[in-house]
Coordinates of C-alpha atoms and ligand atoms in Angstrom, one line a residue:
M29 CA 28.0 -25.2 19.5
I30 CA 27.2 -22.3 17.2
K31 CA 27.2 -18.3 17.8
L32 CA 23.4 -17.3 18.3
S33 CA 23.8 -14.6 15.4
D34 CA 24.8 -17.4 13.1
Y35 CA 21.8 -19.5 14.2
V36 CA 19.5 -16.5 13.3
A37 CA 21.0 -16.0 10.0
K38 CA 20.8 -19.9 9.4
R39 CA 17.2 -20.1 10.4
L40 CA 16.2 -17.3 8.4
V41 CA 17.4 -19.0 5.3
E42 CA 15.6 -22.2 6.5
H43 CA 12.6 -20.1 6.6
G44 CA 13.0 -19.2 2.8
V45 CA 14.2 -15.8 3.5
K46 CA 16.8 -14.6 0.6
H47 CA 17.2 -11.1 1.2
V48 CA 17.7 -8.7 4.3
F49 CA 17.7 -5.0 4.3
M50 CA 20.2 -3.8 6.5
I51 CA 22.2 -0.9 8.1
S52 CA 24.9 -1.9 10.3
G53 CA 25.8 -0.6 13.7
G54 CA 27.9 -1.6 16.9
G55 CA 24.9 -2.7 18.8
A56 CA 24.0 -5.2 15.9
M57 CA 27.6 -6.1 15.1
H58 CA 27.3 -9.9 15.6
L59 CA 24.1 -10.0 13.6
N60 CA 25.6 -7.8 10.9
D61 CA 28.6 -10.4 10.7
A62 CA 26.3 -13.3 10.8
V63 CA 24.2 -12.1 7.7
G64 CA 27.1 -11.0 6.2
K65 CA 28.8 -14.5 6.0
C66 CA 25.4 -16.4 5.7
K67 CA 25.5 -18.6 2.5
G68 CA 22.0 -18.0 1.0
L69 CA 21.4 -14.5 2.3
E70 CA 21.9 -11.5 0.5
Y71 CA 22.0 -8.0 2.5
I72 CA 20.9 -4.9 0.8
C73 CA 22.4 -1.8 2.4
N74 CA 20.1 1.2 2.5
H75 CA 21.2 4.8 3.7
H76 CA 18.2 5.1 6.3
E77 CA 16.3 2.6 8.4
Q78 CA 13.2 4.1 7.1
A79 CA 14.3 3.1 3.7
A80 CA 15.2 -0.4 4.8
A81 CA 11.6 -0.8 6.4
M82 CA 10.1 0.4 3.2
G83 CA 12.4 -1.8 1.4
A84 CA 11.2 -4.8 3.1
E85 CA 7.4 -3.8 2.7
G86 CA 8.2 -3.5 -1.2
Y87 CA 9.9 -6.8 -1.2
S88 CA 6.9 -8.4 0.5
R89 CA 4.6 -6.9 -1.8
V90 CA 5.9 -8.4 -4.9
T91 CA 7.0 -11.7 -3.3
D92 CA 4.0 -12.2 -1.1
K93 CA 6.6 -13.4 1.5
L94 CA 8.0 -12.0 4.5
G95 CA 10.2 -8.8 4.5
V96 CA 13.1 -8.7 6.8
A97 CA 15.2 -5.9 8.1
V98 CA 18.3 -5.9 10.6
V99 CA 19.0 -2.6 12.2
T100 CA 20.9 -1.4 15.2
T101 CA 20.1 0.0 18.6
G102 CA 18.6 3.4 19.4
P103 CA 18.0 5.4 16.3
G104 CA 18.5 2.2 14.2
G105 CA 15.3 1.1 15.5
T106 CA 13.3 4.2 15.7
N107 CA 14.2 5.3 12.3
T108 CA 12.2 2.2 11.0
L109 CA 9.0 3.3 12.7
T110 CA 7.2 4.9 9.9
G111 CA 7.7 1.6 7.6
V112 CA 6.4 -0.4 10.7
I113 CA 3.5 1.4 10.8
G114 CA 2.7 1.3 7.1
Q115 CA 3.0 -2.6 7.3
W116 CA 0.8 -2.7 10.4
L117 CA -2.0 -0.7 8.8
D118 CA -1.9 -2.3 5.3
S119 CA -1.3 -6.0 6.7
L120 CA 2.0 -6.7 5.3
P121 CA 4.5 -9.4 7.0
A122 CA 7.6 -8.1 8.0
L123 CA 10.3 -9.3 10.6
Y124 CA 12.6 -6.8 12.4
I125 CA 15.8 -7.8 14.2
S126 CA 17.5 -5.4 16.1
G127 CA 20.6 -5.2 17.9
Q128 CA 20.5 -4.0 21.6
V129 CA 22.9 -3.1 24.1
K130 CA 24.4 -5.7 26.5
F131 CA 21.4 -7.0 28.6
T132 CA 23.2 -5.9 32.0
T133 CA 23.2 -2.3 30.5
T134 CA 19.4 -2.3 29.4
V135 CA 16.9 -0.5 31.4
A136 CA 14.9 -3.7 31.0
S137 CA 17.3 -5.3 33.4
C138 CA 16.7 -2.8 36.2
P139 CA 13.1 -1.8 35.7
E140 CA 12.8 -0.4 39.3
A141 CA 15.6 2.1 38.8
G142 CA 13.2 4.4 36.8
L143 CA 15.9 5.2 34.2
R144 CA 15.6 6.7 30.6
Q145 CA 18.8 5.0 29.7
L146 CA 21.6 2.8 30.9
G147 CA 23.5 1.5 27.9
D148 CA 25.2 3.7 25.4
Q149 CA 22.8 4.5 22.5
E150 CA 20.1 2.5 24.3
I151 CA 16.4 2.9 24.0
N152 CA 13.7 0.6 25.0
I153 CA 12.7 -0.3 21.2
I154 CA 10.2 -3.0 22.4
D155 CA 7.9 -0.8 24.1
I156 CA 8.0 1.7 21.4
V157 CA 6.9 -0.7 18.9
K158 CA 4.5 -3.0 20.8
P159 CA 1.3 -0.9 19.6
V160 CA 2.1 -1.4 15.9
T161 CA 3.3 -4.9 15.8
K162 CA 1.7 -8.2 16.2
F163 CA 4.6 -9.5 18.4
A164 CA 7.5 -7.7 20.1
Q165 CA 9.8 -9.5 22.3
M166 CA 13.6 -8.8 23.7
L167 CA 15.3 -12.2 23.6
K168 CA 17.0 -12.5 26.9
D169 CA 17.6 -16.4 26.9
P170 CA 19.8 -17.5 24.1
Y171 CA 18.0 -20.9 24.2
Q172 CA 14.7 -19.3 23.3
V173 CA 16.1 -18.2 20.1
K174 CA 14.4 -20.9 17.9
Y175 CA 11.1 -20.4 19.8
V176 CA 11.2 -16.8 19.5
L177 CA 12.0 -16.5 15.9
D178 CA 9.9 -19.3 14.8
K179 CA 7.0 -17.8 16.7
A180 CA 7.7 -14.3 15.3
I181 CA 7.8 -15.4 11.7
H182 CA 4.6 -17.5 12.2
I183 CA 2.7 -14.6 13.7
A184 CA 3.7 -12.3 10.9
T185 CA 2.6 -14.3 8.2
T186 CA -0.8 -15.9 9.3
G187 CA -4.1 -14.5 10.0
R188 CA -4.2 -10.8 9.4
P189 CA -0.4 -10.3 8.6
G190 CA 1.7 -7.7 10.0
P191 CA 5.1 -6.6 11.4
V192 CA 6.9 -8.3 14.2
W193 CA 10.0 -7.3 16.2
I194 CA 12.7 -9.2 17.9
D195 CA 15.3 -7.1 19.9
I196 CA 18.6 -9.1 20.7
P197 CA 21.1 -7.6 23.4
L198 CA 24.8 -7.8 22.3
D199 CA 25.6 -10.6 24.7
V200 CA 22.9 -12.7 23.7
Q201 CA 23.9 -12.1 19.8
A202 CA 27.4 -13.6 20.7
A203 CA 26.2 -16.5 23.2
L204 CA 27.2 -19.8 22.1
I205 CA 24.5 -22.3 21.9
D206 CA 24.0 -26.0 21.5
E207 CA 21.6 -26.3 18.6
T208 CA 20.1 -29.5 19.8
K209 CA 19.0 -28.1 23.2
L210 CA 17.0 -25.2 21.5
A211 CA 13.2 -24.6 22.7
A212 CA 11.0 -25.3 19.8
Y213 CA 7.8 -23.5 18.8
E214 CA 4.8 -25.4 17.8
P215 CA 2.1 -23.1 16.5
E216 CA -1.1 -23.5 18.4
A217 CA -3.9 -24.7 16.2
P218 CA -5.8 -21.6 14.9
I219 CA -9.1 -21.1 16.6
P220 CA -11.5 -22.2 14.0
F221 CA -13.8 -19.5 12.9
R222 CA -17.2 -19.7 14.4
T223 CA -18.6 -18.8 11.0
D224 CA -20.4 -21.5 9.2
L225 CA -19.3 -20.6 5.7
K226 CA -21.8 -22.9 4.1
I227 CA -24.5 -20.9 5.8
Q228 CA -22.9 -17.6 5.0
A229 CA -22.4 -18.6 1.5
A230 CA -26.1 -19.8 0.9
K231 CA -27.3 -16.5 2.5
T232 CA -25.1 -14.6 0.0
V233 CA -26.4 -16.5 -3.0
E234 CA -29.8 -15.8 -1.4
M235 CA -29.1 -12.0 -1.1
L236 CA -27.5 -12.0 -4.9
R237 CA -30.5 -13.6 -6.4
A238 CA -32.7 -11.1 -4.6
A239 CA -30.7 -8.1 -5.9
K240 CA -31.1 -6.4 -9.1
R241 CA -27.8 -4.1 -8.8
P242 CA -25.2 -6.1 -7.1
V243 CA -21.4 -5.0 -7.0
L244 CA -18.3 -6.9 -5.8
I245 CA -15.7 -4.9 -4.3
A246 CA -12.1 -6.2 -4.5
G247 CA -10.3 -5.5 -1.2
H248 CA -6.3 -5.9 -0.8
G249 CA -6.9 -9.0 1.6
I250 CA -7.6 -11.0 -1.4
R251 CA -3.9 -10.5 -2.1
I252 CA -2.9 -11.2 1.3
A253 CA -5.0 -14.5 1.3
G254 CA -3.1 -15.4 -2.1
A255 CA -6.6 -15.6 -3.7
Q256 CA -6.2 -13.6 -6.8
E257 CA -7.0 -16.5 -9.0
L258 CA -10.0 -17.6 -7.0
F259 CA -11.0 -14.1 -7.2
G260 CA -11.0 -14.0 -10.9
K261 CA -13.1 -17.2 -11.0
L262 CA -15.6 -15.9 -8.6
A263 CA -16.0 -12.7 -10.7
D264 CA -16.4 -14.9 -13.9
A265 CA -19.1 -17.0 -12.2
L266 CA -20.9 -14.0 -10.8
K267 CA -20.9 -11.6 -13.9
I268 CA -21.6 -8.7 -11.8
P269 CA -19.8 -5.3 -11.8
V270 CA -16.4 -5.4 -9.9
L271 CA -15.1 -2.1 -8.3
A272 CA -11.5 -1.7 -7.6
T273 CA -10.5 -0.3 -4.2
F274 CA -7.4 2.1 -3.3
A275 CA -5.5 -0.6 -1.8
G276 CA -6.7 -3.4 -4.2
F277 CA -6.0 -1.4 -7.3
D278 CA -4.5 -4.1 -9.3
L279 CA -6.7 -7.0 -8.6
V280 CA -8.8 -5.6 -11.4
P281 CA -7.1 -5.3 -14.6
N282 CA -8.6 -2.4 -17.0
D283 CA -9.5 -5.0 -19.5
S284 CA -11.5 -7.3 -17.2
P285 CA -15.0 -7.5 -18.6
W286 CA -16.4 -6.8 -15.2
F287 CA -14.4 -3.9 -14.2
A288 CA -16.9 -1.0 -13.5
G289 CA -14.4 1.6 -12.1
R290 CA -12.6 2.6 -8.9
I291 CA -14.3 3.8 -5.8
G292 CA -13.6 6.1 -2.8
T293 CA -13.2 9.7 -2.2
V294 CA -10.4 9.9 -4.9
G295 CA -12.3 7.3 -7.1
T296 CA -13.7 7.5 -10.6
R297 CA -17.0 8.9 -11.4
G298 CA -18.0 5.6 -12.9
G299 CA -16.8 3.6 -10.0
N300 CA -18.7 5.7 -7.5
F301 CA -22.0 6.0 -9.5
S302 CA -21.9 2.2 -9.8
L303 CA -21.6 1.8 -6.1
Q304 CA -24.0 4.2 -5.0
N305 CA -26.6 2.9 -7.2
A306 CA -26.0 -0.6 -6.0
D307 CA -28.7 -2.3 -4.2
L308 CA -26.0 -5.2 -2.9
V309 CA -22.5 -4.8 -2.0
L310 CA -20.4 -7.8 -1.6
S311 CA -17.5 -6.4 -0.1
L312 CA -14.2 -8.9 0.0
A313 CA -11.5 -8.4 2.3
S314 CA -11.5 -4.6 2.0
R315 CA -11.5 -2.7 5.4
N316 CA -13.8 0.0 4.0
N317 CA -11.4 2.7 5.3
I318 CA -12.3 6.4 5.3
R319 CA -10.7 7.1 2.1
Q320 CA -13.1 4.6 0.7
V321 CA -16.3 5.2 2.5
S322 CA -15.5 9.0 3.0
Y323 CA -16.7 11.1 6.1
D324 CA -20.1 10.8 5.1
W325 CA -20.0 7.0 5.7
A326 CA -23.8 6.7 6.4
N327 CA -24.4 7.5 2.8
Y328 CA -21.7 4.8 1.7
A329 CA -23.9 2.6 -0.5
R330 CA -26.6 3.7 1.2
N331 CA -29.3 1.8 -1.0
A332 CA -27.3 -1.3 -0.7
K333 CA -27.3 -4.3 1.7
K334 CA -23.9 -4.9 2.6
I335 CA -21.9 -8.3 2.8
V336 CA -18.5 -7.7 4.4
V337 CA -16.1 -10.5 4.4
D338 CA -12.9 -9.9 6.6
I339 CA -10.5 -12.0 8.6
D340 CA -10.2 -9.4 11.5
P341 CA -13.4 -9.3 13.6
A342 CA -12.8 -6.0 14.8
E343 CA -13.3 -4.6 11.1
L344 CA -16.9 -6.0 11.2
V345 CA -18.2 -3.9 14.0
K346 CA -16.6 -0.7 13.5
P347 CA -18.5 2.5 13.9
T348 CA -18.7 3.4 10.0
V349 CA -19.9 0.7 7.8
K350 CA -22.3 -1.7 9.4
P351 CA -22.8 -4.8 7.3
E352 CA -26.1 -6.7 7.1
L353 CA -24.3 -9.6 6.7
P354 CA -20.8 -9.7 8.4
V355 CA -18.4 -12.7 7.7
C356 CA -15.7 -13.2 9.6
A357 CA -13.4 -15.5 7.6
D358 CA -10.5 -16.1 5.3
V359 CA -11.7 -14.4 2.3
K360 CA -10.2 -17.5 0.3
D361 CA -12.4 -20.0 2.2
F362 CA -15.3 -17.8 1.7
M363 CA -15.1 -17.5 -1.9
A364 CA -14.6 -21.2 -2.2
A365 CA -17.8 -21.8 -0.3
L366 CA -19.5 -19.0 -2.3
L367 CA -18.6 -20.7 -5.6
A368 CA -19.7 -24.1 -4.5
A369 CA -22.9 -22.5 -3.5
L370 CA -23.6 -20.8 -6.7
P371 CA -25.8 -22.3 -9.2
K372 CA -23.9 -23.1 -12.6
A373 CA -25.6 -20.2 -14.2
G374 CA -24.7 -17.7 -11.5
A375 CA -27.0 -15.9 -9.1
G376 CA -28.9 -14.1 -11.8
D377 CA -28.8 -12.1 -15.3
F378 CA -27.0 -8.7 -14.5
S379 CA -26.0 -8.0 -18.0
G380 CA -28.0 -4.9 -18.3
W381 CA -26.9 -3.5 -14.8
L382 CA -23.2 -4.4 -15.7
A383 CA -23.6 -2.4 -19.1
W384 CA -24.9 0.8 -17.4
C385 CA -22.0 0.6 -15.0
R386 CA -19.4 0.3 -17.5
E387 CA -20.9 3.1 -19.4
R388 CA -20.5 5.3 -16.8
S389 CA -16.7 5.0 -17.2
V390 CA -17.0 5.9 -20.7
K391 CA -19.1 8.7 -20.1
Y392 CA -17.0 10.4 -17.5
P393 CA -13.3 9.5 -18.4
V394 CA -10.6 10.7 -16.0
V395 CA -8.2 11.9 -18.9
L396 CA -9.9 14.9 -20.5
E397 CA -9.2 15.7 -23.9
E398 CA -8.1 19.0 -22.9
Y399 CA -5.2 17.5 -20.8
K400 CA -3.7 16.4 -24.0
K401 CA -3.5 19.8 -25.5
L402 CA -1.5 21.4 -22.9
K403 CA 1.0 23.9 -24.6
T404 CA 3.8 23.4 -22.2
K405 CA 4.3 20.8 -19.4
V406 CA 2.2 17.7 -19.2
N407 CA -0.9 16.8 -17.1
P408 CA -0.2 14.0 -14.5
Y409 CA -3.3 12.0 -15.3
H410 CA -2.4 12.2 -19.1
F411 CA 1.0 11.2 -18.3
I412 CA 0.3 8.2 -16.0
E413 CA -2.3 6.9 -18.4
T414 CA 0.2 7.1 -21.4
L415 CA 3.0 5.5 -19.2
T416 CA 1.2 2.7 -17.7
G417 CA -0.5 1.8 -21.0
M418 CA 3.2 1.4 -22.2
L419 CA 4.2 -1.1 -19.4
K420 CA 4.6 -4.9 -19.6
P421 CA 2.6 -6.7 -17.2
E422 CA 5.7 -7.8 -15.5
T423 CA 6.9 -4.2 -14.6
S424 CA 5.9 -3.3 -11.1
V425 CA 4.9 -0.1 -10.3
V426 CA 5.4 1.7 -7.0
A427 CA 4.0 5.1 -6.1
G428 CA 4.3 7.6 -3.2
N429 CA 1.8 9.7 -1.6
G430 CA 0.2 12.6 -3.6
S431 CA -0.5 12.8 -7.3
A432 CA 1.6 9.8 -7.7
C433 CA -1.0 7.5 -6.1
V434 CA -3.9 9.6 -6.6
C435 CA -3.7 10.2 -10.3
L436 CA -2.5 6.4 -10.6
F437 CA -5.4 5.2 -9.1
Q438 CA -7.8 7.2 -11.1
A439 CA -6.2 7.1 -14.5
G440 CA -3.6 4.2 -14.3
I441 CA -4.0 1.2 -16.6
A442 CA -3.4 -2.1 -14.6
H443 CA -2.5 -5.0 -16.8
K444 CA -3.6 -8.6 -15.6
G445 CA -1.1 -9.9 -13.1
Q446 CA 0.9 -6.7 -12.8
R447 CA 1.9 -5.5 -9.4
I448 CA 0.9 -1.8 -9.0
F449 CA 0.9 -0.5 -5.3
W450 CA 1.5 2.1 -2.7
N451 CA 1.0 2.4 1.1
S452 CA -2.7 3.2 1.7
G453 CA -2.9 3.3 5.5
C454 CA 0.1 5.1 6.5
A455 CA 0.5 7.2 3.1
S456 CA 3.7 8.6 4.2
M457 CA 5.8 10.7 1.7
G458 CA 9.1 8.9 1.3
Y459 CA 7.7 5.5 0.6
D460 CA 8.2 5.5 -3.3
L461 CA 11.9 5.1 -3.9
P462 CA 12.8 2.6 -1.2
A463 CA 9.5 0.4 -1.8
A464 CA 10.6 0.4 -5.5
I465 CA 14.1 -0.7 -4.6
G466 CA 12.6 -3.6 -2.3
A467 CA 10.3 -4.5 -5.2
C468 CA 13.0 -4.6 -7.6
F469 CA 15.0 -7.1 -5.5
G470 CA 11.7 -9.0 -4.7
S471 CA 10.9 -9.4 -8.4
G472 CA 14.7 -10.8 -9.3
R473 CA 16.0 -7.4 -10.3
K474 CA 13.1 -6.9 -12.9
E475 CA 12.3 -3.6 -14.1
V476 CA 10.3 -1.3 -11.6
V477 CA 8.7 2.0 -12.3
C478 CA 8.7 4.3 -9.2
L479 CA 6.4 7.4 -9.1
A480 CA 7.5 10.0 -6.8
G481 CA 6.3 13.5 -6.1
D482 CA 8.9 16.0 -6.0
G483 CA 8.2 16.6 -2.3
S484 CA 8.1 12.9 -1.4
I485 CA 11.2 11.8 -3.2
M486 CA 13.3 14.4 -1.1
M487 CA 12.3 12.3 2.0
N488 CA 14.2 9.3 1.1
L489 CA 16.4 11.0 -1.7
Q490 CA 19.6 9.3 -0.3
E491 CA 18.2 6.1 -1.8
L492 CA 19.1 7.1 -5.4
A493 CA 22.6 5.9 -4.2
T494 CA 21.2 2.5 -3.3
A495 CA 19.6 2.4 -6.7
A496 CA 22.7 3.5 -8.4
H497 CA 25.3 1.2 -6.2
Y498 CA 23.1 -1.9 -7.4
K499 CA 22.6 -0.9 -10.7
L500 CA 18.9 -1.4 -10.3
P501 CA 16.6 -1.2 -13.5
L502 CA 14.7 1.3 -11.6
K503 CA 12.9 4.0 -13.7
I504 CA 12.1 6.9 -11.5
F505 CA 9.6 9.5 -12.7
V506 CA 9.6 12.6 -10.3
L507 CA 6.2 14.3 -10.8
N508 CA 7.5 17.6 -10.3
N509 CA 4.7 20.2 -9.8
E510 CA 7.1 22.5 -7.7
G511 CA 5.7 21.7 -4.6
Y512 CA 3.1 19.7 -2.4
I513 CA -0.1 20.2 -4.7
S514 CA -2.3 17.9 -2.2
I515 CA -1.6 20.6 0.4
K516 CA -2.2 23.4 -1.9
Q517 CA -5.3 22.3 -3.0
T518 CA -6.5 22.0 0.5
Q519 CA -5.2 25.4 1.3
D520 CA -6.8 26.8 -1.8
N521 CA -10.3 25.1 -0.7
F522 CA -10.2 25.8 2.9
F523 CA -8.1 28.8 3.5
E524 CA -8.8 31.3 0.6
G525 CA -5.5 30.1 -1.1
R526 CA -3.3 31.2 1.7
H527 CA -0.2 28.9 0.8
V528 CA 1.8 27.9 3.9
A529 CA 4.7 25.4 3.6
C530 CA 3.8 23.9 0.3
D531 CA 5.9 25.4 -2.4
S532 CA 9.1 27.5 -2.7
R533 CA 7.2 30.9 -2.2
S534 CA 5.9 29.5 1.1
G535 CA 9.0 28.0 2.4
V536 CA 9.8 24.6 0.6
G537 CA 12.7 24.8 -1.6
F538 CA 13.7 22.1 -4.2
P539 CA 16.6 21.3 -6.2
D540 CA 17.1 20.7 -9.9
F541 CA 16.2 17.0 -10.3
M542 CA 18.3 16.5 -13.3
K543 CA 21.3 17.6 -11.3
V544 CA 20.4 15.4 -8.5
G545 CA 20.0 12.6 -10.7
E546 CA 23.5 13.0 -12.6
A547 CA 25.0 13.7 -9.0
F548 CA 24.0 10.2 -8.2
G549 CA 25.3 8.8 -11.4
L550 CA 21.8 7.9 -12.9
H551 CA 20.8 8.4 -16.5
T552 CA 18.5 11.5 -16.7
E553 CA 15.5 12.8 -18.8
I554 CA 13.1 15.5 -18.6
I555 CA 9.6 15.6 -19.8
D556 CA 8.3 19.1 -20.3
N557 CA 5.6 18.9 -23.0
V558 CA 3.3 16.5 -24.4
S559 CA 4.8 16.4 -28.1
D560 CA 7.5 13.7 -27.4
M561 CA 6.3 12.3 -24.1
S562 CA 5.8 8.8 -25.4
G563 CA 9.0 8.8 -27.0
K564 CA 10.9 10.2 -24.1
I565 CA 9.0 7.4 -21.8
A566 CA 10.3 4.8 -24.2
R567 CA 13.8 6.1 -24.0
V568 CA 13.8 6.0 -20.1
L569 CA 12.3 2.3 -20.1
A570 CA 15.0 1.4 -22.4
V571 CA 17.9 2.5 -20.2
K572 CA 19.5 -0.7 -18.6
G573 CA 20.2 0.6 -15.0
P574 CA 18.6 3.2 -12.9
A575 CA 16.9 6.6 -14.7
L576 CA 15.5 9.3 -13.2
C577 CA 12.8 11.2 -15.5
D578 CA 11.8 15.0 -14.3
V579 CA 8.3 15.2 -15.4
R580 CA 7.1 18.8 -15.3
L581 CA 3.8 19.2 -14.5
P582 CA 1.6 22.4 -14.0
A583 CA 2.1 24.0 -10.5
D584 CA -1.6 24.2 -10.2
H585 CA -3.0 20.9 -11.5
K586 CA -5.9 19.5 -9.7
F587 CA -7.2 16.3 -8.4
M588 CA -10.5 15.6 -10.7
P589 CA -12.9 14.2 -9.8
K590 CA -12.8 14.2 -6.1
L591 CA -15.0 14.2 -3.3
S592 CA -15.0 17.6 -1.9
S593 CA -17.0 19.3 0.8
E594 CA -19.4 22.2 -0.4
K595 CA -18.9 25.6 1.3
K596 CA -22.4 26.9 2.0
P597 CA -22.8 30.9 2.0
D598 CA -22.6 30.9 5.6
G599 CA -19.2 29.4 5.4
S600 CA -20.1 26.2 6.7
M601 CA -18.8 22.8 5.0
V602 CA -21.2 20.1 4.2
S603 CA -19.9 16.7 3.2
K604 CA -21.0 15.4 0.0
P605 CA -22.0 11.7 -0.7
L606 CA -19.6 9.8 -2.9
E607 CA -21.4 10.0 -6.1
D608 CA -21.4 13.6 -6.0
M609 CA -17.7 14.4 -6.9
W610 CA -16.2 17.8 -7.6
P611 CA -16.2 19.5 -10.1
F612 CA -20.1 19.0 -9.5
L613 CA -21.8 17.9 -12.8
D614 CA -24.7 20.0 -14.0
R615 CA -27.7 18.6 -11.7
E616 CA -29.7 17.3 -14.9
D617 CA -26.7 15.3 -15.8
F618 CA -26.2 14.4 -12.2
K619 CA -29.6 13.0 -11.9
S620 CA -29.4 11.2 -15.2
N621 CA -26.8 8.8 -13.2
I622 CA -29.1 8.3 -10.4
I623 CA -31.4 5.1 -10.7
G624 CA -34.8 5.2 -9.0
Ligands
TPP286 C1 5.7 11.7 6.0 C2 4.7 12.7 5.8 N1 4.7 14.0 6.0 C3 3.6 14.8 5.4 C4 2.7 14.4 5.0 C5 1.6 15.2 4.6 N2 1.5 15.3 2.9 C6 0.5 14.6 2.2 S1 0.7 14.8 0.7 C7 1.9 15.9 0.9 C8 2.6 16.5 -0.2 C9 3.3 15.6 -1.1 O1 4.1 16.2 -1.9 P1 4.5 15.7 -3.5 O2 5.1 14.2 -3.0 O3 5.3 16.6 -4.0 O4 3.1 15.0 -4.1 P2 2.1 16.4 -4.6 O5 1.1 16.6 -3.3 O6 2.6 17.4 -5.1 O7 1.6 15.4 -5.7 C10 2.1 16.2 2.3 C11 3.0 17.2 2.7 C12 2.8 13.0 4.6 N3 1.7 12.3 3.9 N4 3.7 12.3 4.9

């Protein structure tokens, strides 16, 4: 006989799980004990369940494996929600195991009573997480433990991945079970796609041959499918411009001969000019979200026929982008079929078009010369280009919301094979530090660079203690613009510059980050001018353990270029198409970038 909690820990190891992000609690006491004594499992203690959830995500993003978090009843579960939602939206596999009060004191044991709570610190977590997980179940029958655990892990990691949740009452956690009598889970055979990939691939080749200006869009799903290498092969075979997406940023290294910019509302001019002049878009495993297609989605690649490949049929019939050729398939299978269908010489000679696209990025660089000449403080684009240019491919970069991800997406240098990521769909402040901690454990404690806004880091500041405790080689660069610049810009654009809840003058106070770093026992550095920026970055990177660098940015820097609405004289706002980014180009110059 074995205690159920010990079986759970053992089974996790059998599934290849090595790390568990965990915060202890009375409601999870048997689980905590089991994880703690299980050989082959290392538990990582965060200081907030949101951080544990985001840590599990960062871990999953660098390992391409399941992230696991164990939390307690009540707030232990509810604290994770923002992390869970991020994984739901960005399709990342994560398993949550929560402790629950004894079954006889759960509301679930007496649903007819209409109670809010029966047990101490009880909350019905399953009903709360159901809409944002692929599978969520309270384990009531101890003999179902293997079935439920195996099923949850299977569901989390197959198809379009996502988070799953198992809630285990205390009495079930403690139950003794006979391992030989456990119900087993046999995954159902996947429903075969009705899509005939040979036909779809042939159609794609036909459309490529008919095109003059095709582009390839690299979506985050390529990584989810484990198809990065195949994608590289496909790009080499097609020899057409490749555009990077917000969530798939690091799939296209800067030195790729096919790289033609980054697209979307905070993309680059080069990327968006290429997209908007295309006559064929082959979109691979990108969900074409609003940040990519803009609110003016009717004008998204308006002259292009669109082939959209997605594993989730719902993404192919949504109200925004309407593909001429929707392909519901695992992108890896589709790419293999396309490569097989493609003639040796590719689908045509697109070298002139490719050169045109690549020239746009040279003509309209993100990092302007004037940024490099600031007398005091540093410009975030200049800083990020310099920092990322100095990194080794094996250093992962994790960013939070705001300038950290926007400026990184626009100006960052991605090296081949490097992991650079943030959460796109949830875009929560507070993501950077805990996800970077998770990435550090996932990469075997390799160096991780964390880019955090001064606003964002405040939301999970307690995790500096986690970084310090585990002596992680984490290099935290706080992009300190004395407030929420993302919000300030919106208030400047839409509310005549009335600042509300975005900086110290409007209610948001900040600490001295050097002192904060010191208080947590981190090496600290400050970068407040360009003169020795590279030297100081190098110093931070050379630190063995965790370091915090306070990077002083102007308090009024702007995201540039950026898609903005135009305010008409009557006060109405008009959405601009993606190619017409702010600051608006001189009209003649603008027109010179529009073909036809
Ligand atoms: C949890 C959460 N609350 C609020 C927001 C709305 N929001 C988006 S960006 C931002 C400001 C972020 O400030 P900071 O991290 O300093 O980055 P900056 O915009 O200054 O670059 C806010 C408040 C959010 N994304 N997430």
